[in-house]
Amino acid sequence: MERRSADKRRKRKKKKRNGWWIGLLILILLAGGAYLLRKPLTALAFDWFISPTLESKLQQSYQPREGGNMPAPEPVVYQDKPFSVLLLGSDKRPYEKTRGRSDTIMFAAVRPKESRVLLISVPRDTYVQVIGRDADHDGADDYDKLTHAFAYGGEEMSINTVENFLDHDIDYYATINFQAIQDVVNAVGGVSLPIVEDMENKNPAHVKFKIEGGKPVYNGEEAMYYVRYREDSDFNRTKRQQIFLNALADKVLTINGITQIPELLDIMGQNFQTDMQPSFIVDLGKQVLTQSKPQISSFTIMGEGLKINGTYYDQADEEDLEYAQSLIENWMDPNTTSATLMLPDRQEIE
């Protein structure tokens, strides 16, 4: 009797051990399967949680260019041809009735097939020919700061001016008002920024603020001040804008960040405008999520100070300008391969 009881106990223990091992094996298989299928699962999450509302949310931001010169993009599930986007950051304040100026000007060459983006930054005070602005009555020419093209003629004049300056066509534009940055960054839980030492605006003509260095995460207000700090150089300011965009992209390209995209579009509201059709953006977004993490390369066209009639400008370095043009030509060529893709010789995002 005792022997039979002992046998039953051993069988129960063996069965319990087998159940434990089977459970562990199932967990390993599930975890391994989830890892192997992480891209399809991400695409599924995109279809379930984002696609149903994303396209309708984007309708509020869709603003075709004036004149309707650009053909509507064809909704294609998989994008393989390079395209360009002019990224504009407006400094318009809530109380201002004018459109403000473009505080950030970046030419983005996007290669969706390789998940690569090239950002060519042009400092806002660069001395350029503003295309579409007539000379005034006293005979002055139409050269001015690049930032003023947006103030004079919005996205259309900015596009024409940058196309002339970089000698390359621009397919689309995207404009965001800096006032939306605070809420967007706060909505994703802040961003990591490489601020080693305190940053403080001391010039009485500038907005007064101080950002503490060495923090692991920075909130929306601090992030906005980071990209708008202007008491070192225009070049460093442009570099900070590139770093911020990279940090924000890192935060959004997570599962939690992805599911927040419709909410972020609500937050941006009328502060974000683009002429890329909603269906085009949705298809592109899904493609990005199912490929490798986008790699961002960047280059800033540097310049030297120039004073004309008491006004300071940046005179673009000719070698930098020619090099930026060659980078764009290479990245926008659909025949360029990963092996022949030119990488900036002066990288500004680590």
Coordinates of C-alpha atoms in Angstrom, one line a residue:
M1 CA 0.0 0.0 0.0
E2 CA 2.8 2.4 1.0
R3 CA 4.7 1.4 -2.2
R4 CA 1.7 2.2 -4.4
S5 CA 1.3 5.6 -2.7
A6 CA 5.0 6.3 -3.3
D7 CA 4.7 5.4 -6.9
K8 CA 1.7 7.7 -7.3
R9 CA 3.7 10.6 -5.7
R10 CA 6.7 10.0 -8.1
K11 CA 4.3 10.0 -11.1
R12 CA 2.7 13.2 -9.9
K13 CA 6.1 14.9 -9.4
K14 CA 7.3 13.6 -12.9
K15 CA 4.1 14.9 -14.4
K16 CA 4.5 18.3 -12.7
R17 CA 8.1 18.5 -13.9
N18 CA 7.0 17.6 -17.4
G19 CA 4.3 20.2 -17.3
W20 CA 6.9 22.8 -16.1
W21 CA 9.3 22.0 -19.0
I22 CA 6.4 21.9 -21.5
G23 CA 5.3 25.4 -20.3
L24 CA 8.8 26.7 -20.5
L25 CA 9.2 25.3 -24.0
I26 CA 6.0 26.9 -25.1
L27 CA 7.1 30.3 -23.7
I28 CA 10.5 30.0 -25.5
L29 CA 8.7 29.1 -28.8
L30 CA 6.3 32.0 -28.4
A31 CA 9.1 34.4 -27.6
G32 CA 11.2 33.2 -30.5
G33 CA 8.3 33.3 -32.8
A34 CA 7.4 36.8 -31.7
Y35 CA 11.0 37.8 -32.3
L36 CA 11.1 36.2 -35.8
L37 CA 7.8 37.7 -36.7
R38 CA 8.3 41.1 -35.1
K39 CA 8.0 43.0 -38.4
P40 CA 4.8 41.2 -39.5
L41 CA 3.4 41.8 -36.0
T42 CA 4.3 45.4 -36.1
A43 CA 2.6 45.7 -39.5
L44 CA -0.5 44.0 -37.9
A45 CA -0.5 46.4 -35.0
F46 CA -0.2 49.3 -37.6
D47 CA -3.2 47.9 -39.5
W48 CA -5.3 47.3 -36.3
F49 CA -4.5 50.4 -34.3
I50 CA -3.4 53.1 -36.7
S51 CA -4.6 52.7 -40.3
P52 CA -8.3 53.0 -39.5
T53 CA -7.9 56.5 -38.1
L54 CA -4.6 57.7 -39.5
E55 CA -5.8 58.6 -43.0
S56 CA -8.8 60.6 -41.7
K57 CA -6.5 62.4 -39.2
L58 CA -4.1 63.4 -41.9
Q59 CA -6.9 65.0 -43.9
Q60 CA -6.8 68.0 -41.6
S61 CA -3.1 68.5 -42.5
Y62 CA -3.3 67.9 -46.2
Q63 CA -2.8 71.2 -48.0
P64 CA -1.9 71.1 -51.7
R65 CA 0.6 73.6 -53.0
E66 CA -0.7 76.9 -54.4
G67 CA -1.2 76.7 -58.1
G68 CA -1.6 72.9 -58.1
N69 CA 1.6 72.4 -60.1
M70 CA 2.4 69.0 -58.5
P71 CA 0.5 65.9 -59.6
A72 CA -1.2 64.0 -56.9
P73 CA 1.0 61.1 -55.7
E74 CA -0.3 57.6 -56.6
P75 CA -1.2 55.5 -53.6
V76 CA 1.3 52.7 -53.8
V77 CA 1.7 50.1 -51.1
Y78 CA 5.5 49.8 -51.6
Q79 CA 7.6 52.8 -52.4
D80 CA 10.9 52.2 -54.1
K81 CA 11.7 55.5 -55.9
P82 CA 13.6 58.3 -54.0
F83 CA 11.6 61.5 -53.4
S84 CA 12.4 64.8 -51.8
V85 CA 10.6 66.8 -49.1
L86 CA 11.2 70.4 -48.0
L87 CA 10.9 70.5 -44.2
L88 CA 10.0 73.9 -42.8
G89 CA 9.8 74.8 -39.1
S90 CA 7.8 78.0 -38.6
D91 CA 8.4 80.3 -35.7
K92 CA 4.9 81.9 -35.7
R93 CA 3.6 82.8 -32.2
P94 CA -0.1 82.1 -31.3
Y95 CA -0.8 85.9 -31.1
E96 CA 0.6 86.7 -34.5
K97 CA -1.6 87.0 -37.6
T98 CA 1.2 86.7 -40.1
R99 CA 2.6 83.3 -41.2
G100 CA 5.9 83.9 -39.4
R101 CA 9.3 82.9 -40.8
S102 CA 10.9 79.5 -41.4
D103 CA 13.2 78.9 -38.5
T104 CA 14.3 75.5 -39.9
I105 CA 14.9 74.7 -43.5
M106 CA 15.9 71.2 -44.5
F107 CA 16.0 69.4 -47.9
A108 CA 15.2 65.8 -47.2
A109 CA 16.1 63.1 -49.8
V110 CA 14.2 60.0 -48.9
R111 CA 15.1 56.6 -50.1
P112 CA 12.3 54.3 -48.8
K113 CA 13.7 51.2 -50.4
E114 CA 16.8 51.3 -48.2
S115 CA 15.2 53.2 -45.2
R116 CA 17.7 56.0 -45.6
V117 CA 17.1 59.8 -45.3
L118 CA 19.6 62.5 -46.1
L119 CA 19.0 65.9 -44.5
I120 CA 20.6 68.9 -46.1
S121 CA 20.2 71.9 -43.7
V122 CA 20.4 75.5 -44.9
P123 CA 20.8 78.1 -42.2
R124 CA 17.9 80.4 -42.0
D125 CA 20.0 83.6 -42.5
T126 CA 21.6 82.3 -45.7
Y127 CA 21.8 85.1 -48.4
V128 CA 19.8 83.8 -51.4
Q129 CA 17.8 85.0 -54.3
V130 CA 14.2 84.9 -53.2
I131 CA 12.3 83.5 -56.2
G132 CA 8.9 85.1 -56.8
R133 CA 9.5 88.3 -54.8
D134 CA 9.5 91.4 -57.0
A135 CA 12.2 94.0 -56.5
D136 CA 10.9 96.9 -54.5
H137 CA 10.4 100.4 -55.8
D138 CA 13.8 101.8 -55.0
G139 CA 15.5 99.3 -57.2
A140 CA 16.8 96.8 -54.6
D141 CA 17.3 93.3 -55.9
D142 CA 15.4 90.3 -54.7
Y143 CA 18.2 88.8 -52.5
D144 CA 17.4 88.4 -48.8
K145 CA 17.6 85.9 -45.9
L146 CA 16.2 82.5 -46.8
T147 CA 13.9 82.6 -43.8
H148 CA 12.1 85.6 -45.3
A149 CA 10.9 83.6 -48.3
F150 CA 8.3 81.9 -46.1
A151 CA 7.2 85.2 -44.6
Y152 CA 6.7 86.7 -48.1
G153 CA 5.2 83.8 -49.9
G154 CA 4.7 80.8 -47.6
E155 CA 5.6 77.2 -48.7
E156 CA 5.4 78.0 -52.4
M157 CA 8.0 80.8 -52.3
S158 CA 10.2 78.8 -50.0
I159 CA 10.1 75.8 -52.3
N160 CA 11.0 77.8 -55.4
T161 CA 13.8 79.6 -53.5
V162 CA 15.4 76.4 -52.2
E163 CA 15.0 74.7 -55.6
N164 CA 16.9 77.5 -57.2
F165 CA 19.5 77.6 -54.4
L166 CA 20.2 73.8 -54.4
D167 CA 19.5 73.3 -58.2
H168 CA 17.2 70.4 -57.6
D169 CA 13.4 69.9 -57.8
I170 CA 11.4 69.4 -54.6
D171 CA 8.5 66.9 -54.7
Y172 CA 6.7 67.7 -51.5
Y173 CA 6.7 70.0 -48.5
A174 CA 5.9 69.6 -44.8
T175 CA 5.6 72.5 -42.4
I176 CA 5.2 72.4 -38.6
N177 CA 4.9 75.3 -36.2
F178 CA 7.3 75.1 -33.3
Q179 CA 4.5 75.7 -30.8
A180 CA 3.4 72.2 -31.5
I181 CA 6.7 70.7 -30.5
Q182 CA 6.1 71.0 -26.7
D183 CA 2.8 69.0 -26.7
V184 CA 4.2 66.3 -29.1
V185 CA 7.3 65.7 -27.1
N186 CA 5.3 65.6 -23.8
A187 CA 2.8 63.1 -25.4
V188 CA 5.6 60.6 -26.1
G189 CA 7.1 61.0 -22.6
G190 CA 10.0 63.4 -23.5
V191 CA 13.2 62.8 -25.6
S192 CA 16.8 62.2 -24.9
L193 CA 19.1 65.0 -25.9
P194 CA 22.9 65.3 -25.6
I195 CA 23.0 68.4 -23.4
V196 CA 26.2 68.1 -21.3
E197 CA 26.3 71.6 -19.8
D198 CA 23.5 74.1 -18.9
M199 CA 22.2 76.2 -21.8
E200 CA 20.9 79.7 -21.1
N201 CA 19.7 82.5 -23.2
K202 CA 21.2 85.7 -21.8
N203 CA 20.7 88.2 -24.6
P204 CA 17.9 90.6 -23.4
A205 CA 16.5 90.6 -27.0
H206 CA 15.9 86.8 -26.9
V207 CA 13.4 84.8 -24.9
K208 CA 14.9 84.1 -21.5
F209 CA 15.3 80.4 -20.5
K210 CA 17.8 78.0 -19.0
I211 CA 18.1 74.2 -19.7
E212 CA 19.8 72.0 -17.2
G213 CA 22.5 69.8 -18.6
G214 CA 22.9 66.0 -18.0
K215 CA 19.3 65.1 -17.7
P216 CA 18.2 61.7 -19.1
V217 CA 15.0 63.0 -20.6
Y218 CA 13.8 66.5 -21.6
N219 CA 10.2 67.7 -21.8
G220 CA 8.5 69.6 -24.6
E221 CA 9.4 73.1 -23.4
E222 CA 13.0 72.1 -22.9
A223 CA 13.2 70.4 -26.4
M224 CA 11.7 73.5 -28.0
Y225 CA 14.3 75.8 -26.3
Y226 CA 17.0 73.3 -27.3
V227 CA 16.2 73.7 -31.0
R228 CA 15.7 77.4 -30.8
Y229 CA 18.8 78.3 -28.7
R230 CA 20.7 80.9 -30.8
E231 CA 23.5 82.3 -28.7
D232 CA 26.3 80.3 -30.1
S233 CA 26.1 79.9 -33.9
D234 CA 23.6 79.3 -36.7
F235 CA 25.5 76.2 -37.7
N236 CA 25.2 74.7 -34.2
R237 CA 21.6 75.6 -34.0
T238 CA 21.0 73.8 -37.3
K239 CA 22.9 70.8 -35.9
R240 CA 20.7 70.7 -32.8
Q241 CA 17.6 70.7 -35.0
Q242 CA 18.9 67.6 -36.8
I243 CA 19.7 65.9 -33.5
F244 CA 16.2 66.6 -32.1
L245 CA 14.5 65.2 -35.2
N246 CA 16.6 62.0 -34.9
A247 CA 15.7 61.7 -31.1
L248 CA 12.0 62.3 -31.8
A249 CA 12.0 59.7 -34.6
D250 CA 13.7 57.2 -32.2
K251 CA 11.0 57.7 -29.7
V252 CA 8.0 57.5 -32.1
L253 CA 9.4 54.4 -33.8
T254 CA 8.5 52.2 -30.9
I255 CA 5.3 50.2 -30.5
N256 CA 4.0 52.6 -27.9
G257 CA 5.0 55.6 -30.0
I258 CA 3.5 54.1 -33.1
T259 CA 0.1 53.6 -31.5
Q260 CA 0.2 57.3 -30.4
I261 CA 0.5 58.6 -34.0
P262 CA -3.2 59.5 -34.4
E263 CA -3.1 61.3 -31.1
L264 CA 0.0 63.2 -32.1
L265 CA -1.6 64.3 -35.3
D266 CA -4.5 65.6 -33.3
I267 CA -2.1 67.5 -31.1
M268 CA -0.3 69.1 -34.1
G269 CA -3.7 69.9 -35.7
Q270 CA -3.4 73.0 -37.9
N271 CA 0.2 73.4 -36.8
F272 CA 1.2 70.7 -39.3
Q273 CA 0.7 70.9 -43.1
T274 CA 1.9 68.9 -46.1
D275 CA 0.9 68.2 -49.7
M276 CA 1.6 64.5 -49.4
Q277 CA -1.7 62.7 -49.7
P278 CA -2.9 60.9 -46.6
S279 CA -2.9 57.5 -48.4
F280 CA 0.6 58.1 -49.5
I281 CA 1.8 58.7 -46.0
V282 CA -0.1 55.7 -44.6
D283 CA 1.5 53.3 -47.1
L284 CA 4.9 54.8 -46.5
G285 CA 4.6 54.6 -42.7
K286 CA 3.7 51.0 -42.9
Q287 CA 6.6 50.3 -45.1
V288 CA 9.0 52.0 -42.8
L289 CA 7.8 50.0 -39.8
T290 CA 8.3 46.7 -41.6
Q291 CA 11.8 47.4 -42.7
S292 CA 15.0 48.2 -40.7
K293 CA 15.2 51.3 -38.6
P294 CA 15.6 54.4 -40.8
Q295 CA 19.1 55.7 -40.9
I296 CA 19.5 59.5 -41.0
S297 CA 22.5 61.2 -42.6
S298 CA 22.9 64.9 -42.5
F299 CA 25.0 67.8 -43.9
T300 CA 24.8 71.5 -43.2
I301 CA 25.9 74.1 -45.7
M302 CA 28.2 76.4 -43.7
G303 CA 28.9 80.0 -44.5
E304 CA 30.6 83.2 -43.4
G305 CA 29.1 86.4 -41.9
L306 CA 28.1 89.0 -44.5
K307 CA 27.0 92.5 -43.7
I308 CA 24.9 94.5 -46.2
N309 CA 23.4 97.9 -45.4
G310 CA 23.7 97.1 -41.7
T311 CA 22.0 93.7 -41.9
Y312 CA 23.9 90.5 -41.2
Y313 CA 23.6 87.4 -43.5
D314 CA 25.3 84.1 -43.9
Q315 CA 27.2 83.8 -47.2
A316 CA 27.1 80.1 -48.2
D317 CA 30.4 78.4 -48.7
E318 CA 30.6 77.6 -52.4
E319 CA 32.4 74.2 -51.8
D320 CA 29.8 73.2 -49.3
L321 CA 27.0 74.2 -51.6
E322 CA 28.5 72.2 -54.6
Y323 CA 29.1 69.2 -52.3
A324 CA 25.5 69.4 -51.0
Q325 CA 24.2 69.5 -54.6
S326 CA 26.3 66.4 -55.5
L327 CA 24.9 64.5 -52.5
I328 CA 21.4 65.3 -53.5
E329 CA 22.0 64.2 -57.1
N330 CA 23.4 60.9 -55.9
W331 CA 20.6 60.2 -53.4
M332 CA 17.8 61.2 -55.7
D333 CA 19.1 59.0 -58.6
P334 CA 17.0 55.7 -58.6
N335 CA 20.0 53.9 -60.1
T336 CA 22.2 54.6 -57.1
T337 CA 22.7 51.4 -55.1
S338 CA 23.5 51.0 -51.4
A339 CA 27.2 50.4 -52.4
T340 CA 27.4 53.7 -54.5
L341 CA 25.4 55.9 -52.1
M342 CA 27.4 58.9 -51.0
L343 CA 27.6 59.5 -47.3
P344 CA 28.4 63.0 -46.1
D345 CA 32.1 63.5 -45.2
R346 CA 31.0 65.7 -42.3
Q347 CA 28.4 63.7 -40.3
E348 CA 26.5 65.7 -37.8
I349 CA 24.3 63.1 -36.2
E350 CA 26.0 60.3 -34.3

